[in-house]
């Protein structure tokens, strides 16, 4: 009886071992390749959303979204894993706010000051504050109350041909006559709309994974 078992064991080892090993390697390659393709596809979809739906500096930072797959390049596994994440920690709360939507309030008072086009542009990615505007232009802002939901900060200024307010200490070239010019609008809060949807493409990639694996196995066979 023991000799028969030994013969059967030897037959299976010699006859099916290479085939089983080849099938296992094919499955590892299909799984790992499919996970890698899904991670890259999701990364590209999220980068495209940022570039299309966000404005300014945030739109140009889509490369902060990266994909990583385990095991690394040139290796395969029966249990591969992929992760798509935001590489820059400082961008994470900004992107999260655009994905969920957020209510923005002033950190120093009841009113939130939103610069109007007449406030001009002084460089940098952040909006200018009333204090910065006064410092840079030499003008003085005064509050004009309209309602509990809206007020204005205005200045005694002129508006140039570019639509920017110029005070007496500012530039005078190309100005047209003006008097009281609204520079900032004041509101209790501003609602940041939801501009990103990352859950839907992530769920779509999960649903597509079995098909990717099947297609890879079929192609490999």
XYZ file of N, CA and C in Angstrom:
663
model
N 0.828 -1.200 0.000
C 0.000 0.000 0.000
C 0.866 1.256 0.000
N 1.916 1.242 0.773
C 2.806 2.384 0.846
C 3.524 2.626 -0.480
N 3.855 1.523 -1.192
C 4.517 1.686 -2.493
C 3.569 2.327 -3.499
N 2.266 1.967 -3.419
C 1.285 2.525 -4.353
C 1.122 4.030 -4.121
N 1.075 4.387 -2.848
C 0.957 5.814 -2.550
C 2.179 6.573 -3.049
N 3.321 5.981 -2.883
C 4.545 6.623 -3.341
C 4.539 6.795 -4.847
N 4.019 5.787 -5.561
C 3.957 5.858 -7.015
C 2.999 6.954 -7.471
N 1.828 7.045 -6.803
C 0.843 8.080 -7.153
C 1.427 9.459 -6.909
N 2.101 9.630 -5.754
C 2.700 10.914 -5.417
C 3.758 11.321 -6.437
N 4.554 10.390 -6.824
C 5.593 10.663 -7.807
C 4.998 11.022 -9.151
N 3.891 10.347 -9.515
C 3.255 10.604 -10.798
C 2.665 12.010 -10.830
N 1.992 12.409 -9.736
C 1.381 13.730 -9.697
C 2.452 14.824 -9.693
N 3.464 14.614 -8.924
C 4.532 15.614 -8.844
C 5.224 15.806 -10.175
N 5.478 14.715 -10.838
C 6.182 14.819 -12.103
C 5.312 15.268 -13.243
N 3.992 14.896 -13.225
C 3.143 15.197 -14.370
C 2.478 16.549 -14.309
N 2.025 16.981 -13.107
C 1.226 18.201 -13.009
C 1.958 19.390 -12.397
N 3.096 19.138 -11.791
C 3.813 20.228 -11.129
C 4.111 21.414 -12.027
N 4.744 21.234 -13.177
C 5.041 22.361 -14.055
C 3.795 23.086 -14.533
N 2.708 22.312 -14.805
C 1.471 22.939 -15.280
C 0.834 23.798 -14.196
N 0.831 23.262 -12.963
C 0.275 24.025 -11.839
C 1.093 25.287 -11.598
N 2.408 25.154 -11.662
C 3.272 26.317 -11.457
C 3.043 27.374 -12.529
N 2.866 26.934 -13.771
C 2.625 27.877 -14.866
C 1.291 28.580 -14.694
N 0.252 27.804 -14.278
C -1.066 28.402 -14.060
C -1.018 29.405 -12.921
N -0.269 29.063 -11.868
C -0.136 29.989 -10.750
C 0.561 31.267 -11.154
N 1.604 31.155 -11.939
C 2.323 32.337 -12.404
C 1.443 33.207 -13.295
N 0.627 32.540 -14.123
C -0.283 33.285 -14.992
C -1.318 34.044 -14.159
N -1.849 33.390 -13.120
C -2.827 34.035 -12.261
C -2.201 35.210 -11.511
N -0.992 35.033 -10.999
C -0.314 36.125 -10.309
C -0.127 37.326 -11.235
N 0.293 37.057 -12.459
C 0.507 38.138 -13.417
C -0.805 38.847 -13.747
N -1.878 38.070 -13.901
C -3.174 38.662 -14.222
C -3.688 39.518 -13.073
N -3.573 39.018 -11.857
C -4.049 39.772 -10.698
C -3.250 41.053 -10.512
N -1.935 40.931 -10.530
C -1.083 42.095 -10.292
C -1.224 43.126 -11.401
N -1.241 42.650 -12.636
C -1.382 43.571 -13.760
C -2.723 44.285 -13.747
N -3.787 43.584 -13.363
C -5.119 44.191 -13.327
C -5.221 45.225 -12.219
N -4.659 44.921 -11.063
C -4.662 45.892 -9.968
C -3.852 47.125 -10.344
N -2.717 46.921 -10.989
C -1.883 48.053 -11.402
C -2.616 48.907 -12.441
N -3.252 48.277 -13.394
C -3.980 49.030 -14.418
C -5.135 49.811 -13.799
N -5.827 49.194 -12.838
C -6.924 49.891 -12.179
C -6.450 51.083 -11.371
N -5.329 50.933 -10.670
C -4.797 52.038 -9.877
C -4.378 53.202 -10.771
N -3.727 52.920 -11.865
C -3.296 53.966 -12.793
C -4.504 54.647 -13.434
N -5.526 53.851 -13.785
C -6.730 54.415 -14.379
C -7.441 55.343 -13.407
N -7.530 54.934 -12.138
C -8.158 55.786 -11.135
C -7.344 57.052 -10.911
N -6.035 56.916 -10.842
C -5.179 58.093 -10.679
C -5.409 59.099 -11.794
N -5.444 58.624 -13.026
C -5.629 59.513 -14.167
C -7.005 60.171 -14.145
N -8.037 59.423 -13.719
C -9.385 59.985 -13.652
C -9.460 61.100 -12.611
N -8.823 60.907 -11.468
C -8.848 61.922 -10.424
C -8.021 63.148 -10.815
N -6.905 62.912 -11.480
C -6.111 64.045 -11.972
C -6.913 64.865 -12.980
N -7.649 64.175 -13.830
C -8.464 64.875 -14.825
C -9.554 65.707 -14.157
N -10.155 65.169 -13.092
C -11.163 65.930 -12.360
C -10.580 67.210 -11.780
N -9.407 67.105 -11.175
C -8.785 68.299 -10.603
C -8.496 69.345 -11.667
N -7.930 68.919 -12.776
C -7.564 69.852 -13.839
C -8.790 70.519 -14.448
N -9.918 69.789 -14.499
C -11.112 70.303 -15.166
C -12.005 71.130 -14.242
N -12.073 70.765 -12.962
C -13.081 71.338 -12.070
C -12.559 72.339 -11.064
N -11.248 72.397 -10.868
C -10.694 73.357 -9.930
C -10.031 74.496 -10.685
N -9.882 75.597 -9.991
C -9.313 76.784 -10.635
C -7.981 77.141 -10.007
N -7.225 77.944 -10.718
C -5.990 78.491 -10.179
C -4.929 77.448 -9.906
N -4.219 77.665 -8.820
C -3.082 76.832 -8.477
C -3.490 75.394 -8.196
N -4.680 75.193 -7.601
C -5.136 73.837 -7.269
C -5.298 72.986 -8.517
N -5.780 73.587 -9.605
C -5.976 72.828 -10.841
C -4.644 72.368 -11.421
N -3.605 73.156 -11.224
C -2.308 72.811 -11.778
C -1.507 71.843 -10.927
N -2.066 71.418 -9.792
C -1.346 70.521 -8.901
C -1.909 69.109 -8.932
N -2.500 68.725 -10.053
C -3.095 67.393 -10.148
C -2.063 66.278 -10.007
N -0.779 66.589 -10.253
C 0.256 65.560 -10.149
C 0.500 65.123 -8.698
N -0.135 65.809 -7.735
C 0.018 65.372 -6.340
C -0.723 64.059 -6.100
N -1.586 63.665 -7.033
C -2.292 62.393 -6.920
C -1.430 61.317 -7.564
N -1.051 60.326 -6.784
C -0.159 59.279 -7.274
C -0.759 57.911 -6.984
N -0.272 56.915 -7.706
C -0.702 55.525 -7.532
C 0.492 54.675 -7.136
N 0.259 53.758 -6.222
C 1.317 52.836 -5.794
C 0.740 51.428 -5.733
N 1.507 50.460 -6.210
C 1.045 49.065 -6.268
C 2.090 48.171 -5.617
N 1.607 47.198 -4.872
C 2.471 46.186 -4.258
C 2.117 44.814 -4.794
N 3.048 43.984 -5.177
C 4.505 44.223 -5.178
C 4.911 45.216 -6.255
N 6.180 45.596 -6.224
C 6.667 46.616 -7.130
C 6.803 46.128 -8.562
N 7.318 46.985 -9.399
C 7.463 46.684 -10.822
C 8.308 45.440 -11.037
N 7.891 44.610 -11.979
C 8.616 43.392 -12.301
C 8.288 42.215 -11.410
N 7.417 42.413 -10.416
C 7.050 41.332 -9.517
C 5.544 41.090 -9.581
N 5.120 39.893 -9.164
C 3.709 39.528 -9.189
C 3.357 38.785 -7.903
N 2.066 38.789 -7.584
C 1.626 38.175 -6.342
C 0.176 37.731 -6.476
N -0.201 36.750 -5.668
C -1.592 36.327 -5.593
C -2.423 37.299 -4.751
N -1.771 38.186 -4.045
C -2.480 39.143 -3.198
C -1.937 40.549 -3.425
N -2.064 41.076 -4.642
C -1.551 42.419 -4.909
C -2.440 43.476 -4.247
N -1.908 44.641 -4.083
C -2.671 45.747 -3.501
C -2.278 47.040 -4.200
N -3.231 47.924 -4.342
C -2.976 49.214 -4.956
C -3.572 50.330 -4.119
N -2.951 51.491 -4.162
C -3.435 52.641 -3.408
C -3.234 53.902 -4.231
N -4.267 54.728 -4.284
C -4.195 56.030 -4.931
C -4.367 57.065 -3.828
N -3.436 57.997 -3.728
C -3.476 58.931 -2.607
C -2.890 60.275 -3.009
N -3.054 61.262 -2.131
C -2.549 62.612 -2.343
C -1.169 62.702 -1.700
N -0.177 62.954 -2.492
C 1.202 62.908 -2.025
C 1.544 64.062 -1.086
N 0.967 65.251 -1.336
C 1.294 66.433 -0.545
C 0.296 66.590 0.599
N 0.720 66.458 1.849
C -0.220 66.567 2.983
C -0.977 67.890 3.021
N -0.335 68.987 2.619
C -0.993 70.291 2.693
C -2.154 70.419 1.708
N -2.160 69.569 0.677
C -3.242 69.613 -0.301
C -4.445 68.779 0.112
N -4.276 67.893 1.063
C -5.349 66.972 1.433
C -6.594 67.679 1.956
N -6.479 68.629 2.889
C -7.703 69.298 3.339
C -8.353 70.147 2.263
N -7.556 70.707 1.354
C -8.119 71.508 0.265
C -8.942 70.633 -0.662
N -8.378 69.491 -1.033
C -9.078 68.583 -1.937
C -10.293 67.977 -1.243
N -10.161 67.647 0.037
C -11.292 67.093 0.778
C -12.447 68.083 0.837
N -12.145 69.362 0.990
C -13.190 70.380 1.033
C -13.908 70.496 -0.303
N -13.167 70.373 -1.409
C -13.793 70.433 -2.731
C -14.571 69.163 -3.042
N -14.233 68.075 -2.393
C -14.967 66.831 -2.630
C -16.260 66.804 -1.833
N -16.238 67.281 -0.607
C -17.419 67.220 0.250
C -18.237 68.504 0.209
N -17.617 69.613 -0.238
C -18.275 70.906 -0.093
C -18.027 71.409 1.320
N -17.967 72.701 1.488
C -17.670 73.231 2.818
C -18.219 74.646 2.951
N -18.532 75.016 4.182
C -18.943 76.372 4.504
C -17.747 77.110 5.079
N -17.376 78.208 4.455
C -16.205 78.978 4.861
C -16.666 80.199 5.641
N -16.095 80.391 6.826
C -16.402 81.541 7.663
C -15.110 82.277 8.003
N -15.250 83.510 8.361
C -14.089 84.299 8.726
C -13.500 83.795 10.034
N -12.173 83.623 10.095
C -11.556 83.171 11.347
C -11.385 84.285 12.371
N -11.651 85.546 11.978
C -11.383 86.668 12.883
C -12.612 87.524 13.173
N -13.732 87.222 12.621
C -14.912 88.049 12.859
C -16.149 87.456 12.223
N -17.236 88.237 12.260
C -18.508 87.736 11.749
C -18.566 87.775 10.233
N -17.905 88.764 9.623
C -17.960 88.934 8.179
C -16.786 88.248 7.486
N -17.072 87.692 6.308
C -16.052 87.128 5.437
C -15.885 88.085 4.264
N -14.675 88.607 4.070
C -14.414 89.602 3.028
C -13.985 88.913 1.737
N -14.762 89.120 0.692
C -14.461 88.545 -0.618
C -14.071 89.678 -1.564
N -12.854 89.685 -2.099
C -12.422 90.786 -2.968
C -13.198 90.809 -4.283
N -13.572 91.990 -4.694
C -14.204 92.199 -5.992
C -13.117 92.459 -7.030
N -13.463 92.429 -8.325
C -12.435 92.701 -9.353
C -11.735 94.041 -9.162
N -12.417 95.018 -8.562
C -11.801 96.322 -8.334
C -10.657 96.259 -7.333
N -10.596 95.178 -6.542
C -9.502 95.029 -5.583
C -8.170 94.803 -6.285
N -8.227 94.334 -7.524
C -7.002 94.098 -8.271
C -6.321 92.799 -7.884
N -5.168 92.574 -8.461
C -4.399 91.356 -8.235
C -2.981 91.752 -7.864
N -2.514 91.231 -6.732
C -1.201 91.615 -6.233
C -0.226 90.448 -6.226
N -0.527 89.396 -6.990
C 0.365 88.245 -7.044
C 0.067 87.262 -5.922
N 0.558 86.032 -6.088
C 0.313 85.004 -5.083
C -1.000 84.292 -5.341
N -1.208 83.172 -4.660
C -2.396 82.361 -4.884
C -3.523 82.689 -3.917
N -3.220 83.412 -2.811
C -4.235 83.719 -1.822
C -4.922 85.032 -2.170
N -6.215 85.125 -1.784
C -6.948 86.360 -1.997
C -6.433 87.439 -1.054
N -6.441 88.659 -1.554
C -5.973 89.770 -0.749
C -6.982 90.086 0.345
N -6.501 90.491 1.499
C -7.359 90.852 2.614
C -7.564 92.367 2.623
N -8.585 92.862 3.321
C -8.766 94.320 3.407
C -7.543 95.043 3.967
N -6.926 94.477 4.998
C -5.742 95.123 5.574
C -4.609 95.194 4.563
N -4.421 94.140 3.797
C -3.372 94.137 2.778
C -3.674 95.158 1.683
N -4.955 95.270 1.310
C -5.319 96.229 0.266
C -5.007 97.646 0.711
N -5.354 97.982 1.949
C -5.073 99.318 2.456
C -3.573 99.583 2.506
N -2.818 98.586 2.933
C -1.375 98.745 3.047
C -0.725 98.943 1.683
N -1.189 98.224 0.696
C -0.535 98.246 -0.610
C -0.982 99.421 -1.476
N -2.196 99.927 -1.251
C -2.706 101.008 -2.088
C -2.660 102.359 -1.408
N -2.583 102.376 -0.092
C -2.645 103.630 0.632
C -4.046 104.157 0.811
N -5.043 103.412 0.348
C -6.429 103.818 0.499
C -6.997 103.413 1.847
N -8.197 103.919 2.139
C -8.852 103.592 3.395
C -10.242 103.036 3.091
N -10.528 101.880 3.656
C -11.806 101.215 3.421
C -12.828 101.609 4.483
N -14.061 101.758 4.042
C -15.162 102.036 4.951
C -16.283 101.030 4.684
N -16.976 100.645 5.750
C -18.031 99.648 5.638
C -19.374 100.308 5.330
N -20.068 99.755 4.350
C -21.426 100.174 4.012
C -22.336 98.986 4.264
N -23.141 99.095 5.314
C -24.013 97.984 5.725
C -25.256 97.952 4.839
N -25.601 96.753 4.350
C -26.777 96.610 3.501
C -27.852 95.763 4.173
N -27.464 94.618 4.723
C -28.403 93.741 5.420
C -27.595 92.795 6.293
N -28.307 91.921 7.006
C -27.611 90.930 7.830
C -26.821 89.944 6.980
N -27.140 89.881 5.718
C -26.484 88.908 4.835
C -25.449 89.531 3.903
N -25.363 90.844 3.878
C -24.425 91.444 2.928
C -24.055 92.864 3.357
N -22.801 93.194 3.144
C -22.304 94.547 3.338
C -21.134 94.740 2.378
N -20.600 95.955 2.329
C -19.503 96.235 1.409
C -18.415 97.032 2.122
N -17.197 96.845 1.669
C -16.094 97.723 2.026
C -15.796 98.574 0.805
N -15.901 99.882 0.951
C -15.735 100.783 -0.183
C -14.572 101.719 0.097
N -14.108 102.368 -0.965
C -12.996 103.311 -0.836
C -13.230 104.503 -1.744
N -12.691 105.641 -1.361
C -12.690 106.829 -2.205
C -11.585 106.644 -3.240
N -11.969 106.267 -4.432
C -10.972 105.888 -5.434
C -11.508 106.144 -6.835
N -10.670 105.905 -7.775
C -11.052 105.940 -9.183
C -10.823 104.569 -9.785
N -11.509 104.273 -10.862
C -11.391 102.975 -11.537
C -10.647 103.178 -12.844
N -9.557 102.416 -13.019
C -8.775 102.575 -14.245
C -9.396 101.761 -15.371
N -8.750 101.789 -16.515
C -9.309 101.125 -17.697
C -9.338 99.609 -17.568
N -8.620 99.051 -16.600
C -8.645 97.606 -16.362
C -9.688 97.211 -15.333
N -10.444 98.195 -14.832
C -11.476 97.904 -13.861
C -10.986 97.805 -12.436
N -9.768 98.306 -12.148
C -9.201 98.237 -10.815
C -9.245 99.596 -10.138
N -9.524 99.581 -8.839
C -9.594 100.826 -8.086
C -8.205 101.385 -7.859
N -8.060 102.678 -8.076
C -6.809 103.372 -7.848
C -7.070 104.516 -6.873
N -6.329 104.541 -5.791
C -6.468 105.619 -4.833
C -5.590 106.790 -5.236
N -5.659 107.853 -4.480
C -4.863 109.044 -4.804
C -3.369 108.766 -4.714
N -2.997 107.774 -3.900
C -1.584 107.430 -3.774
C -1.170 106.363 -4.785
N -2.140 105.880 -5.562
C -1.837 104.826 -6.516
C -1.453 105.409 -7.862
N -1.500 104.555 -8.893
C -1.156 104.997 -10.246
C -2.316 105.800 -10.822
N -2.016 106.716 -11.704
C -3.049 107.586 -12.277
C -3.221 107.379 -13.779
N -2.361 106.608 -14.408
C -2.424 106.444 -15.863
C -3.688 105.710 -16.266
N -4.399 106.263 -17.237
C -5.559 105.572 -17.791
C -6.763 105.543 -16.878
N -6.888 106.448 -15.899
C -8.010 106.419 -14.989
C -9.216 107.141 -15.573
N -10.392 106.743 -15.106
C -11.621 107.460 -15.411
C -12.172 107.957 -14.099
N -12.995 109.004 -14.151
C -13.485 109.617 -12.926
C -14.378 108.661 -12.145
N -14.196 108.615 -10.823
C -15.025 107.800 -9.958
C -14.984 108.364 -8.561
N -15.855 107.887 -7.673
C -15.868 108.385 -6.296
C -15.811 107.215 -5.333
N -16.961 106.752 -4.858
C -16.999 105.638 -3.926
C -17.039 104.331 -4.717
N -16.038 103.504 -4.493
C -15.903 102.269 -5.272
C -15.956 101.071 -4.327
N -16.859 100.093 -4.544
C -16.860 98.861 -3.738
C -15.597 98.051 -4.024
N -14.905 97.635 -2.960
C -13.668 96.876 -3.104
C -13.852 95.434 -2.629
N -14.590 95.248 -1.546
C -14.868 93.915 -0.991
C -16.360 93.789 -0.728
N -16.881 92.611 -0.915
C -18.229 92.303 -0.463
C -18.106 91.485 0.811
N -18.922 91.781 1.799
C -18.886 91.099 3.084
C -20.107 90.208 3.234
N -19.887 88.954 3.568
C -20.969 87.995 3.793
C -20.662 87.207 5.066
N -21.697 86.709 5.754
C -21.430 85.912 6.968
C -20.655 84.637 6.679
N -20.925 84.027 5.536
C -20.260 82.777 5.173
C -20.386 82.568 3.679
N -19.519 81.726 3.138
C -19.565 81.365 1.723
C -19.561 79.853 1.606
N -20.386 79.350 0.737
C -20.476 77.915 0.538
C -19.593 77.498 -0.608
N -18.634 76.618 -0.312
C -17.767 76.062 -1.338
C -18.479 74.876 -1.987
N -18.819 74.961 -3.267
C -19.565 73.870 -3.898
C -18.730 72.611 -4.047
N -19.416 71.503 -4.160
C -18.729 70.234 -4.368
C -18.294 70.138 -5.831
N -17.000 70.085 -6.039
C -16.460 70.070 -7.401
C -15.766 68.761 -7.758
N -15.560 67.891 -6.793
C -14.874 66.627 -7.040
C -15.732 65.466 -6.571
N -15.719 64.397 -7.322
C -16.414 63.164 -6.941
C -15.447 62.016 -7.150
N -14.802 61.601 -6.084
C -13.802 60.546 -6.198
C -14.359 59.181 -5.854
N -15.473 59.137 -5.159
C -16.046 57.843 -4.786
C -16.540 57.080 -6.013
N -17.202 57.776 -6.922
C -17.774 57.099 -8.102
C -16.711 56.440 -8.970
N -15.634 57.143 -9.376
C -14.617 56.461 -10.187
C -13.909 55.349 -9.427
N -13.740 55.485 -8.101
C -13.107 54.422 -7.327
C -13.981 53.168 -7.324
N -15.286 53.352 -7.129
C -16.201 52.208 -7.147
C -16.271 51.587 -8.539
N -16.177 52.424 -9.581
C -16.196 51.904 -10.952
C -14.976 51.022 -11.215
N -13.827 51.409 -10.695
C -12.621 50.603 -10.888
C -12.721 49.276 -10.144
N -13.342 49.280 -8.971
C -13.529 48.028 -8.231
C -14.438 47.087 -9.021
N -15.499 47.631 -9.590
C -16.419 46.799 -10.380
C -15.742 46.273 -11.643
N -14.817 47.045 -12.185
C -14.151 46.644 -13.432
C -13.039 45.631 -13.209
N -12.608 45.430 -11.969
C -11.454 44.566 -11.701
C -11.657 43.120 -12.150
N -12.798 42.466 -11.851
C -12.963 41.077 -12.327
C -12.853 40.955 -13.843
N -13.426 41.935 -14.556
C -13.327 41.898 -16.010
C -11.902 42.056 -16.496
N -11.143 42.914 -15.837
C -9.735 43.087 -16.207
C -8.973 41.767 -16.010
N -9.237 41.107 -14.888
C -8.538 39.858 -14.601
C -8.897 38.800 -15.641
N -10.186 38.680 -15.952
C -10.630 37.699 -16.935
C -10.021 37.961 -18.307
N -10.001 39.253 -18.691
C -9.427 39.591 -19.985
C -7.934 39.279 -20.023
N -7.243 39.502 -18.913
C -5.814 39.218 -18.869
C -5.553 37.713 -18.955
N -6.365 36.913 -18.270
C -6.200 35.453 -18.319
C -6.491 34.915 -19.720
N -7.530 35.460 -20.335
C -7.894 35.022 -21.703
C -6.789 35.360 -22.687
N -6.251 36.554 -22.553
C -5.179 36.968 -23.448
C -3.932 36.131 -23.223
N -3.667 35.841 -21.929
C -2.497 35.044 -21.635
C -2.620 33.611 -22.093
N -3.897 33.120 -22.106
C -4.090 31.745 -22.545
C -4.036 31.613 -24.042
